[in-house]
CSV table of N, CA, C and O in Angstrom, one decimal:
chain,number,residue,atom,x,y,z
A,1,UNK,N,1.0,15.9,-22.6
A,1,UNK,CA,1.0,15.1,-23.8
A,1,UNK,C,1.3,13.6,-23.5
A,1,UNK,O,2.3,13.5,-22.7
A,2,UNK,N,0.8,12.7,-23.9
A,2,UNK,CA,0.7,11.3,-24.2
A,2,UNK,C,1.8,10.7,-24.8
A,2,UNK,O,2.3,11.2,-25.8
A,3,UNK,N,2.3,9.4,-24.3
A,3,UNK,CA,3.5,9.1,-25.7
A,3,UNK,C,3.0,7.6,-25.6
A,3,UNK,O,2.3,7.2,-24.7
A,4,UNK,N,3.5,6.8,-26.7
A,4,UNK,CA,3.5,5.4,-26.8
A,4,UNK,C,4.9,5.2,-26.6
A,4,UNK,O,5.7,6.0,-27.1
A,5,UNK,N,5.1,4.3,-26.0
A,5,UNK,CA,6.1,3.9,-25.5
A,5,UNK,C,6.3,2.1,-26.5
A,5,UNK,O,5.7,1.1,-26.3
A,6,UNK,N,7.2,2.2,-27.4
A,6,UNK,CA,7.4,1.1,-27.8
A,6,UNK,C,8.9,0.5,-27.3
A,6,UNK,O,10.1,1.0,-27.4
A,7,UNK,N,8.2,-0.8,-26.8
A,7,UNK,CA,9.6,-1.6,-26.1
A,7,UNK,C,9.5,-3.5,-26.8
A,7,UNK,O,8.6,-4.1,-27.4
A,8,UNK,N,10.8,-3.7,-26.3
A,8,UNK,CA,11.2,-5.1,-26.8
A,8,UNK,C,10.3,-6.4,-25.2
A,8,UNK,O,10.5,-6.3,-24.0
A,9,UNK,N,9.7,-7.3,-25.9
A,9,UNK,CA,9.6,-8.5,-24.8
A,9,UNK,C,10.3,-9.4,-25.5
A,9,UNK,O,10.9,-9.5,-26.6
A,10,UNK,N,10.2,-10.3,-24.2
A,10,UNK,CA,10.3,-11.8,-24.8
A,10,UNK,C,10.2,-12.5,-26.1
A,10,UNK,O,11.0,-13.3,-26.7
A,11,UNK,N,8.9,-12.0,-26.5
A,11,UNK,CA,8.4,-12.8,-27.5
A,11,UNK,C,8.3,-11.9,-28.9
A,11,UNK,O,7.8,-12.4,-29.9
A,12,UNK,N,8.9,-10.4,-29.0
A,12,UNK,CA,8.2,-9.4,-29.9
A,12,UNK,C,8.7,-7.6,-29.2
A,12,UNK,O,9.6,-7.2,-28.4
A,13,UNK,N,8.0,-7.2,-29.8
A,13,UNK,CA,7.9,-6.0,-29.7
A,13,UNK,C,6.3,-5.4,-29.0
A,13,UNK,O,5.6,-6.5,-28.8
A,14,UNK,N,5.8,-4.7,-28.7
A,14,UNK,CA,4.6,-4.4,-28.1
A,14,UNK,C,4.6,-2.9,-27.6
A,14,UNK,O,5.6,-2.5,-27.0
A,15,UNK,N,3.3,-1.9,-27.8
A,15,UNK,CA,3.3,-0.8,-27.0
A,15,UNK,C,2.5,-0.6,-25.8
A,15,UNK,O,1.8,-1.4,-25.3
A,16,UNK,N,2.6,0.6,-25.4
A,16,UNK,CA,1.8,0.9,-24.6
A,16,UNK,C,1.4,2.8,-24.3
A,16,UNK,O,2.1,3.7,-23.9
A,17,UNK,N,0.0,2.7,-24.8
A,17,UNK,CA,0.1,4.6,-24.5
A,17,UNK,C,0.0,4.6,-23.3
A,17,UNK,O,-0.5,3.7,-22.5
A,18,UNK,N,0.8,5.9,-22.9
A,18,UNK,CA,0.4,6.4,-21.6
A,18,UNK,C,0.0,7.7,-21.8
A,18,UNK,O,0.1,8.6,-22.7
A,19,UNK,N,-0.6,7.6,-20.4
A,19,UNK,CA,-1.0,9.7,-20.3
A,19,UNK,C,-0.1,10.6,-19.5
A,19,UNK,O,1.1,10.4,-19.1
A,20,UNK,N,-0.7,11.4,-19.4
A,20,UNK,CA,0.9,12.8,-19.2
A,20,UNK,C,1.2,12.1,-17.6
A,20,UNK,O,2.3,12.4,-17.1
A,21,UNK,N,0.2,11.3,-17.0
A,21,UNK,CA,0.8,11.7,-15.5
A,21,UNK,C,1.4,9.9,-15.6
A,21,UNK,O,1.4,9.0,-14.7
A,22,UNK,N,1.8,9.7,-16.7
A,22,UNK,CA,2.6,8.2,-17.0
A,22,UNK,C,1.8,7.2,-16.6
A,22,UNK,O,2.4,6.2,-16.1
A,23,UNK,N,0.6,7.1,-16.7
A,23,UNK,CA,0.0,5.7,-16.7
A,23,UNK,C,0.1,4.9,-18.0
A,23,UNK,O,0.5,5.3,-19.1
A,24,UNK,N,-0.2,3.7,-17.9
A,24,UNK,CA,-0.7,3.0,-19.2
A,24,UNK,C,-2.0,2.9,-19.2
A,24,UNK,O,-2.6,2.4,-18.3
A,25,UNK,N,-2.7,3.6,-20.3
A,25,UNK,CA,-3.8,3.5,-21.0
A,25,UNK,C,-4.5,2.5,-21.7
A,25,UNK,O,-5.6,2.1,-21.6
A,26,UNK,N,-3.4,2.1,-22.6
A,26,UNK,CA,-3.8,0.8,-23.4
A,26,UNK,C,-2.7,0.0,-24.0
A,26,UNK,O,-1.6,0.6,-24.1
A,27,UNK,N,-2.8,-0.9,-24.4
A,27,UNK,CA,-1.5,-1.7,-24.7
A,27,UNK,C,-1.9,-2.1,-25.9
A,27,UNK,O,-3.0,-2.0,-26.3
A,28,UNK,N,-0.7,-2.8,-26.5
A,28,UNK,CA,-1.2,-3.5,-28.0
A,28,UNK,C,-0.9,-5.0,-27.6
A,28,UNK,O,-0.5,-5.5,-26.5
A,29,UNK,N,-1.2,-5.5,-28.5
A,29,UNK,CA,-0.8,-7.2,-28.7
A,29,UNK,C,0.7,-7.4,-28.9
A,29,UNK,O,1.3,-6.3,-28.8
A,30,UNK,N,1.6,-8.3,-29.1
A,30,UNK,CA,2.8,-8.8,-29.4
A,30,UNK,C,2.9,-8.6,-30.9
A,30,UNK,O,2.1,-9.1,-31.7
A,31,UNK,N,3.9,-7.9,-31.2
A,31,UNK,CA,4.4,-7.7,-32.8
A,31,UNK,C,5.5,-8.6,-33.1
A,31,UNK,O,6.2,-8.7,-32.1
A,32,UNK,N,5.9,-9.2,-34.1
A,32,UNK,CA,7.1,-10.0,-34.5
A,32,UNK,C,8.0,-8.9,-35.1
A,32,UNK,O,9.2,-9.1,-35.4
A,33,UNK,N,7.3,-7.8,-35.3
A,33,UNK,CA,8.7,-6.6,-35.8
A,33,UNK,C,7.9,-5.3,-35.7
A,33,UNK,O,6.7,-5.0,-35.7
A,34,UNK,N,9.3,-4.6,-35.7
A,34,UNK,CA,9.3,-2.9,-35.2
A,34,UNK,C,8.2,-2.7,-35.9
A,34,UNK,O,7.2,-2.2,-35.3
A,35,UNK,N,8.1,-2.9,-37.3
A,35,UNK,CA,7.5,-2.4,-38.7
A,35,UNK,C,6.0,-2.1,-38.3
A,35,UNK,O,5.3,-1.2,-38.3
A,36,UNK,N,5.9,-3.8,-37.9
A,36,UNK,CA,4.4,-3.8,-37.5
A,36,UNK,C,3.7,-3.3,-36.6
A,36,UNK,O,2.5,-3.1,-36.6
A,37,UNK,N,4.6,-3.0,-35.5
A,37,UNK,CA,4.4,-2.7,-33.9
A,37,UNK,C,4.2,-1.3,-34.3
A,37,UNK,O,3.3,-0.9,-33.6
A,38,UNK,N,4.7,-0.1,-35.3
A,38,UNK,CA,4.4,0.8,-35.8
A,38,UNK,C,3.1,0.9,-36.9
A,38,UNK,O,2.9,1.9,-37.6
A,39,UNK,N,2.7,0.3,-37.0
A,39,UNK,CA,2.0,0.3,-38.0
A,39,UNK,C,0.4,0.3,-37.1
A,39,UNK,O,-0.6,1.0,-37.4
A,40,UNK,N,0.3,-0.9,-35.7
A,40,UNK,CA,-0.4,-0.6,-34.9
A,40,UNK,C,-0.4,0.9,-34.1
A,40,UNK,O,-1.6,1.4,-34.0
A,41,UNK,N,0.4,1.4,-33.7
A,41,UNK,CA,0.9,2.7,-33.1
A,41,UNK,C,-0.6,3.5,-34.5
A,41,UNK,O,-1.8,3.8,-34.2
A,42,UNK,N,-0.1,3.6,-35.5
A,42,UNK,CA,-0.5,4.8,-36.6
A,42,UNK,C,-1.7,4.1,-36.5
A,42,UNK,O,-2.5,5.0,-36.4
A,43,UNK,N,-2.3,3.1,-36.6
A,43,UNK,CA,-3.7,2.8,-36.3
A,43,UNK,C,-4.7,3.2,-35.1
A,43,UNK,O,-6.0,3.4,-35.2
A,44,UNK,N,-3.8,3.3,-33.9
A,44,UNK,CA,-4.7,3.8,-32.8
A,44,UNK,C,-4.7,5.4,-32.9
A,44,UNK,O,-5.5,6.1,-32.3
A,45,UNK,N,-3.7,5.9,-33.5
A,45,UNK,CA,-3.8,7.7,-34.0
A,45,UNK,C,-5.1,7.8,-34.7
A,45,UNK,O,-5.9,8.7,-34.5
A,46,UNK,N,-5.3,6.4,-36.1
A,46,UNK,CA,-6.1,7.0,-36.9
A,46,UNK,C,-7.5,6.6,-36.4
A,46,UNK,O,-8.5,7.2,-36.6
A,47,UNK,N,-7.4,5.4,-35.6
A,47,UNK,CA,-9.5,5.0,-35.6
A,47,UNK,C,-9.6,5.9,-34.0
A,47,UNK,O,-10.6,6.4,-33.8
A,48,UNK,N,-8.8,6.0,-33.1
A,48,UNK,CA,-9.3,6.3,-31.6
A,48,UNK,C,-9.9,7.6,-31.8
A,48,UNK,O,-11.0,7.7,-31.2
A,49,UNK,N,-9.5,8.6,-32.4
A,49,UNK,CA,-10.4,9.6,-32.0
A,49,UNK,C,-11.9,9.8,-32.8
A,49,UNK,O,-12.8,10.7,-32.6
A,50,UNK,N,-12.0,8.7,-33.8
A,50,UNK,CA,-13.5,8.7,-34.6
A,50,UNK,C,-14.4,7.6,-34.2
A,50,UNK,O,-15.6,7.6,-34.5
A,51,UNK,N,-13.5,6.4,-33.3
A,51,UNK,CA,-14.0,5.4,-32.7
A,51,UNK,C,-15.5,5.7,-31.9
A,51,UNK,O,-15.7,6.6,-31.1
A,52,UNK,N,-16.3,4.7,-32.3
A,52,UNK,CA,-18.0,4.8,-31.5
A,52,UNK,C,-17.6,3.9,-30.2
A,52,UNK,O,-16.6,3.2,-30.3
A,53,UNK,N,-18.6,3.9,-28.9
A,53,UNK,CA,-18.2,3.2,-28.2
A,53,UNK,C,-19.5,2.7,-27.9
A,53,UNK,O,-20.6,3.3,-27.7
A,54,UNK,N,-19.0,0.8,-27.8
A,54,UNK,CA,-20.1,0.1,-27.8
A,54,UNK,C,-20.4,-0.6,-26.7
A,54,UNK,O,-20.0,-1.7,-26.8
A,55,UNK,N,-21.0,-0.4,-25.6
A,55,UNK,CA,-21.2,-0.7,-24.4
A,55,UNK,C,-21.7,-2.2,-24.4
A,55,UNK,O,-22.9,-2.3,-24.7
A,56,UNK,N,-21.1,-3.1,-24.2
A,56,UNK,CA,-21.4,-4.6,-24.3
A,56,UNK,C,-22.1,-4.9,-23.0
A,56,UNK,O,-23.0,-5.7,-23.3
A,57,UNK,N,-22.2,-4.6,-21.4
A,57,UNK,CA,-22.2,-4.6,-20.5
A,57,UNK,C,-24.2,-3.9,-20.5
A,57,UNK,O,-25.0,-4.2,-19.7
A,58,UNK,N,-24.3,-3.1,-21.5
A,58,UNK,CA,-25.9,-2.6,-20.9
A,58,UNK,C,-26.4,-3.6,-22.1
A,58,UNK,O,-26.1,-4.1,-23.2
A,59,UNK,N,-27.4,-3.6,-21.1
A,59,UNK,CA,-28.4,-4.7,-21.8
A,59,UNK,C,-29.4,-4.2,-23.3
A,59,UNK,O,-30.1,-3.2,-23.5
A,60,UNK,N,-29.2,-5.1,-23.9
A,60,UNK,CA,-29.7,-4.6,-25.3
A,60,UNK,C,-28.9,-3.5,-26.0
A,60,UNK,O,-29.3,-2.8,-26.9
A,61,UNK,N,-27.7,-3.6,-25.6
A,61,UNK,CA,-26.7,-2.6,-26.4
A,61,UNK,C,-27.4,-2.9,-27.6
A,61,UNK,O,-28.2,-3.8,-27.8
A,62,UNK,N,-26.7,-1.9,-28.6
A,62,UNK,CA,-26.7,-1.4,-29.9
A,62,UNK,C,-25.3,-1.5,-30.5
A,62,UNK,O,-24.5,-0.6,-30.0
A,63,UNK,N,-24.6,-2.3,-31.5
A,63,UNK,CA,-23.9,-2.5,-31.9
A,63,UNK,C,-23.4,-1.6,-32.9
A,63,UNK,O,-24.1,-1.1,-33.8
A,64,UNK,N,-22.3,-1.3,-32.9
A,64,UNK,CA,-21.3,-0.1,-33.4
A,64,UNK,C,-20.6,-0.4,-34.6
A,64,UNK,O,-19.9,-1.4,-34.4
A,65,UNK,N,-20.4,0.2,-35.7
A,65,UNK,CA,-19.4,-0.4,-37.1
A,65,UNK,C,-18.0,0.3,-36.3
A,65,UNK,O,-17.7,1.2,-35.6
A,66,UNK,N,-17.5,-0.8,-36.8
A,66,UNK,CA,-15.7,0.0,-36.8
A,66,UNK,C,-15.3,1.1,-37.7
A,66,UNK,O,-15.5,1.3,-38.9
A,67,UNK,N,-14.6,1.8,-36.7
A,67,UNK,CA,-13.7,1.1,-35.7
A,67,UNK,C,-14.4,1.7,-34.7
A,67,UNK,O,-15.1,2.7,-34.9
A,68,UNK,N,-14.1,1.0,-33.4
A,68,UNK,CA,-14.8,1.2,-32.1
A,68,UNK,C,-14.5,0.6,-30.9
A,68,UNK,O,-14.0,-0.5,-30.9
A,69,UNK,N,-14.6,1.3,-29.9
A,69,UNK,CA,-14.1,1.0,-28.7
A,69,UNK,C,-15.2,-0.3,-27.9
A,69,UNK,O,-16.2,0.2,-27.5
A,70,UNK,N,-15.2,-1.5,-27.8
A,70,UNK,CA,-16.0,-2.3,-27.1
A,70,UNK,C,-15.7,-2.4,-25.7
A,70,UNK,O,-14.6,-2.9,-25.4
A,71,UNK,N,-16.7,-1.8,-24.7
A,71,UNK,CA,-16.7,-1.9,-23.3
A,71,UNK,C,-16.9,-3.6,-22.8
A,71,UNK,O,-17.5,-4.3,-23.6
A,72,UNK,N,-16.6,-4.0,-22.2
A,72,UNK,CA,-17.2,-5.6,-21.9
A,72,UNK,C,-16.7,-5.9,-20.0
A,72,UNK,O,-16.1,-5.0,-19.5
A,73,UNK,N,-17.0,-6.8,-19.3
A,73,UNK,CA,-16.6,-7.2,-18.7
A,73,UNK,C,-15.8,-8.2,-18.4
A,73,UNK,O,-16.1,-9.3,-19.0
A,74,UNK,N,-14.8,-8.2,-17.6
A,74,UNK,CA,-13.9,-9.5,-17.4
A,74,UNK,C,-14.4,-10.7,-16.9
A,74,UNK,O,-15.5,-10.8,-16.5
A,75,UNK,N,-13.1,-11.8,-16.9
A,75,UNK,CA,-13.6,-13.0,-15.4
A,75,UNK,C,-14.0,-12.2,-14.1
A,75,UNK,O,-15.0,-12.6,-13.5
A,76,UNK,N,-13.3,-11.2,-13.7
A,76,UNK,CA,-13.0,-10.6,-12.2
A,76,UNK,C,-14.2,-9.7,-12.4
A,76,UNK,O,-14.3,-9.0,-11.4
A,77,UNK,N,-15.0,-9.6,-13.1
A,77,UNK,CA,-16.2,-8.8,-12.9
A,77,UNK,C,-15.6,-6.9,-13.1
A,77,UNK,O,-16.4,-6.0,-12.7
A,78,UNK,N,-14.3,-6.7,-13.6
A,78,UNK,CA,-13.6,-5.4,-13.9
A,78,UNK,C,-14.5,-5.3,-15.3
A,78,UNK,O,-15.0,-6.4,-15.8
A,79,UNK,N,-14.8,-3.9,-15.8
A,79,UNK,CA,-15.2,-3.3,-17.0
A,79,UNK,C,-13.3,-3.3,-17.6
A,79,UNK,O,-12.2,-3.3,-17.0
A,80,UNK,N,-13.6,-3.2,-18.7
A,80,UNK,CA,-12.4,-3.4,-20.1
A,80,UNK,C,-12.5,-2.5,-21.1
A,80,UNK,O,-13.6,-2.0,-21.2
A,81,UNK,N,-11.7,-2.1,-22.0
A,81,UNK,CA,-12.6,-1.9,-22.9
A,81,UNK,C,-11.3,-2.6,-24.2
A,81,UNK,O,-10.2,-2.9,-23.7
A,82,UNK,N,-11.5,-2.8,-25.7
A,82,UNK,CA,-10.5,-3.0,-26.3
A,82,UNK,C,-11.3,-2.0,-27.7
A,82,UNK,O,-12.4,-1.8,-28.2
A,83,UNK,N,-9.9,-1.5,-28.0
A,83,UNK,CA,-10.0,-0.7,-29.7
A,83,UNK,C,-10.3,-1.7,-30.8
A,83,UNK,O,-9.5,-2.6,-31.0
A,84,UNK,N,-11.5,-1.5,-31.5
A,84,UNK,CA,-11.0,-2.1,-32.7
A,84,UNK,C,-10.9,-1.1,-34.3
A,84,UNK,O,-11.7,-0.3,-34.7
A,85,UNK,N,-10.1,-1.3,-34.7
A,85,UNK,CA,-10.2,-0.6,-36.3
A,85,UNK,C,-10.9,-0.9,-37.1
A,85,UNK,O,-11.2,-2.1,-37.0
A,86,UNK,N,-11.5,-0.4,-38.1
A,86,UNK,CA,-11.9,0.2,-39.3
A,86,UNK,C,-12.6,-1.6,-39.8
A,86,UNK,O,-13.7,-1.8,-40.3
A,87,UNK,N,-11.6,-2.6,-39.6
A,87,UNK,CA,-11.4,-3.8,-40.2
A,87,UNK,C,-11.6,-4.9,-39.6
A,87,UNK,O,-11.4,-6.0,-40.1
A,88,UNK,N,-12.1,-4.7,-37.9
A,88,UNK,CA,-12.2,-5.0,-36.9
A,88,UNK,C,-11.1,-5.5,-36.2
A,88,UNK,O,-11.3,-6.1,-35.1
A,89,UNK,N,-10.1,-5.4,-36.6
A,89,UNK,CA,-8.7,-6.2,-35.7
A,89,UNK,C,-8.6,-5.6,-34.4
A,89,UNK,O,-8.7,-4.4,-34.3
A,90,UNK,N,-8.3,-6.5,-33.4
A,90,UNK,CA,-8.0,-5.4,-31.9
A,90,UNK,C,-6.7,-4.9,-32.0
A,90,UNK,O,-5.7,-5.6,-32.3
A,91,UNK,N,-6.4,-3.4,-31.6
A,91,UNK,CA,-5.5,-3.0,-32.0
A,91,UNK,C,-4.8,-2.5,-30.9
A,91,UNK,O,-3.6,-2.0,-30.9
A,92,UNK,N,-5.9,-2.5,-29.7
A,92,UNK,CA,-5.1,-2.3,-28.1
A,92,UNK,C,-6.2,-2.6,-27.5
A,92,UNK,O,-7.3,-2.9,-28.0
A,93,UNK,N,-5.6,-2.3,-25.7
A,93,UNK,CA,-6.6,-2.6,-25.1
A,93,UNK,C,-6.1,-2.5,-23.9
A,93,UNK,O,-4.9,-2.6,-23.6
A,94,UNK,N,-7.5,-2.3,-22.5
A,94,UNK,CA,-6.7,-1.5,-21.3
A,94,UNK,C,-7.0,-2.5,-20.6
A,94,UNK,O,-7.3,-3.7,-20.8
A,95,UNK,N,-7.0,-1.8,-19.5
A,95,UNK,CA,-6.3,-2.7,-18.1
A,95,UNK,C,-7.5,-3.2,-17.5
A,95,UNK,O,-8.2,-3.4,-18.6
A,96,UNK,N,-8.3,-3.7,-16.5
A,96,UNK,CA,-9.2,-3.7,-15.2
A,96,UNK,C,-9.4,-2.6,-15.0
A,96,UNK,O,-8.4,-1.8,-14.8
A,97,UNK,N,-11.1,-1.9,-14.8
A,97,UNK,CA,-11.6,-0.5,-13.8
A,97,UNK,C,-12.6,-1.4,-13.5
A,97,UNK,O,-12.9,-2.4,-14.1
A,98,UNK,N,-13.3,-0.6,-11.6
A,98,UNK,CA,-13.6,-1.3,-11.0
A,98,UNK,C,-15.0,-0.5,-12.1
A,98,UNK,O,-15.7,-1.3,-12.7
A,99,UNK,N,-15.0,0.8,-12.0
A,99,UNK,CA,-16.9,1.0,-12.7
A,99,UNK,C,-16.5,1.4,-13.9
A,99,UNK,O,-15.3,1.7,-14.2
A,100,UNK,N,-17.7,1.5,-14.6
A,100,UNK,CA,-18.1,1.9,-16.1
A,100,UNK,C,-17.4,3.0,-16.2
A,100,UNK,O,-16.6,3.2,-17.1
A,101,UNK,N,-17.8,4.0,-15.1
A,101,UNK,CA,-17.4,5.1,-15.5
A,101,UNK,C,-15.8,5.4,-15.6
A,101,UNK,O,-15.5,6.4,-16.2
A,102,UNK,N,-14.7,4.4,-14.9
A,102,UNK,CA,-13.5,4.8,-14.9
A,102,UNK,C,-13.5,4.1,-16.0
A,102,UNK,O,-12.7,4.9,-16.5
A,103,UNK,N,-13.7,3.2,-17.0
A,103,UNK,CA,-13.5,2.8,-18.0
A,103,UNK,C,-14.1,3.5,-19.6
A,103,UNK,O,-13.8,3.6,-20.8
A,104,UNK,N,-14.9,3.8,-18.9
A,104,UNK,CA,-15.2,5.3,-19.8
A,104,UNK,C,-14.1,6.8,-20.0
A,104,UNK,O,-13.7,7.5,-20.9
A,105,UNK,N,-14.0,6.6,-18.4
A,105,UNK,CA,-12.7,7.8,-18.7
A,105,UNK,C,-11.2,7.6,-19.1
A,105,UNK,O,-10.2,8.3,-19.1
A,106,UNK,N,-11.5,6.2,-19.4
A,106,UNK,CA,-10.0,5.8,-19.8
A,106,UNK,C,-10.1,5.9,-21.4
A,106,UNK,O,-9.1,6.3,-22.0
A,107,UNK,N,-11.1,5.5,-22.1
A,107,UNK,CA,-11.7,5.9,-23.6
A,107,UNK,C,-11.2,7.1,-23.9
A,107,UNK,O,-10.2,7.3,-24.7
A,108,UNK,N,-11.8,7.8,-23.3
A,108,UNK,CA,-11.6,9.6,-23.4
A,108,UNK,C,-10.1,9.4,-23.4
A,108,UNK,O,-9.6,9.4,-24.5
A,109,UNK,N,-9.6,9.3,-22.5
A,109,UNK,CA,-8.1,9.0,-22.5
A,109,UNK,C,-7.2,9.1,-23.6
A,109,UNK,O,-6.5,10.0,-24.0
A,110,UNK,N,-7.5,7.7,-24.1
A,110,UNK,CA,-7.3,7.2,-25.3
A,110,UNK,C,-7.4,8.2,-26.6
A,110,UNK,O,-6.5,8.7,-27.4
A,111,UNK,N,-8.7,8.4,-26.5
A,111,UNK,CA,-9.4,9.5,-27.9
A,111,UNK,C,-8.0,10.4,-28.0
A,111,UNK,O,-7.3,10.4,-29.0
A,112,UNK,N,-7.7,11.1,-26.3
A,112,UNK,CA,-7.6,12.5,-26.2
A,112,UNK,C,-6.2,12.6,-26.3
A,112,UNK,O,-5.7,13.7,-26.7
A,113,UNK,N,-5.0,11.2,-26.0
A,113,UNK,CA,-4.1,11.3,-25.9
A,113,UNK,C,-3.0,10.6,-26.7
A,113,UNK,O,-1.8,10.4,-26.6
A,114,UNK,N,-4.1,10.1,-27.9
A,114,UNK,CA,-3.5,9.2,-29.0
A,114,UNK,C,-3.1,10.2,-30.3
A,114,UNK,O,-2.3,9.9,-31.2
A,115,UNK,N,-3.7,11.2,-30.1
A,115,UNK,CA,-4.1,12.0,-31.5
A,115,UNK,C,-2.6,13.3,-31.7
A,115,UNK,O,-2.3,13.9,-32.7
A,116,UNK,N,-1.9,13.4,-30.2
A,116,UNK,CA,-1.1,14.1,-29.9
A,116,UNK,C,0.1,13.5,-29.1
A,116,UNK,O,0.8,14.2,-28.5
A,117,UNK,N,0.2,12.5,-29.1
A,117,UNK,CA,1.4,11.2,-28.5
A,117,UNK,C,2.6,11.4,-29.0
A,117,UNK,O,2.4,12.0,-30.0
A,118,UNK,N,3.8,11.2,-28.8
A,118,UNK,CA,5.0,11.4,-29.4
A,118,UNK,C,5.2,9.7,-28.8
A,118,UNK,O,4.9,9.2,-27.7
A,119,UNK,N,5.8,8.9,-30.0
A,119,UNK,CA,6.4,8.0,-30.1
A,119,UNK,C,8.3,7.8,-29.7
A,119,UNK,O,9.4,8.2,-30.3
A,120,UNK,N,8.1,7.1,-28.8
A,120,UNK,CA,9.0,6.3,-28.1
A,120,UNK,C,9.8,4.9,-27.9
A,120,UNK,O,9.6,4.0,-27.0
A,121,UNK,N,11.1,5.0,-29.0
A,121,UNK,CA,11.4,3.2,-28.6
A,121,UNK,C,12.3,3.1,-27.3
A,121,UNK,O,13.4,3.7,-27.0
A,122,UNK,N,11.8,2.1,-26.6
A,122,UNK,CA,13.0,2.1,-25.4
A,122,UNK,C,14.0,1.1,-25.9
A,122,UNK,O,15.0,0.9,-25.3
């Protein structure tokens, strides 16, 4: 099982899911409070597992209504992907994979380990 792990920075509050073998999956943006920083958390429960995924990277993609996962590529030439919800806001988003396909399996990830996550403040 998956947990989000919500901790304090610098600037905010911010999460990060992980998967059972403790990676970070996806991260959120900086929150100004817990409230909010939860409120992102219950958003990536609700759009990740119904989320379409819209491959930005193949040519002539086909664009996706929210909420939905957008594949894209970086500066560094890494595949990405970021969640957006229902309303389009980004609501997380993962790291650098060198191919499509590990960024694909990090989606799945996401889908598979958001829906059953136990929440965590450090």
């Amino acid at each position: 099982m998956g947990k989000f792990l919500i901790k304090k920075t610098n600037t905010g509050i911010k999460f990060d899911l992980k998967a059972n073998n403790g990676e970070v999956i996806a991260t959120s943006q900086v929150y100004k409070s817990l409230a909010t920083c939860k409120n992102g958390v219950a958003s990536v429960i609700k759009n990740a597992p119904e989320a379409n995924v819209e491959n930005q990277t193949a040519e002539g993609f086909i664009k996706e209504k929210c909420p939905k996962f957008e594949i894209y590529k970086d500066k560094a030439g890494e595949f990405r992907f970021r969640l957006k919800a229902s309303n389009g806001q980004i609501i997380a988003v993962s790291e650098g994979y060198k191919t499509l396909q590990k960024c694909k399996n990090g989606i799945a990830s996401v889908k598979k380990n958001s829906v059953s996550a136990k929440i965590v403040e450090e």
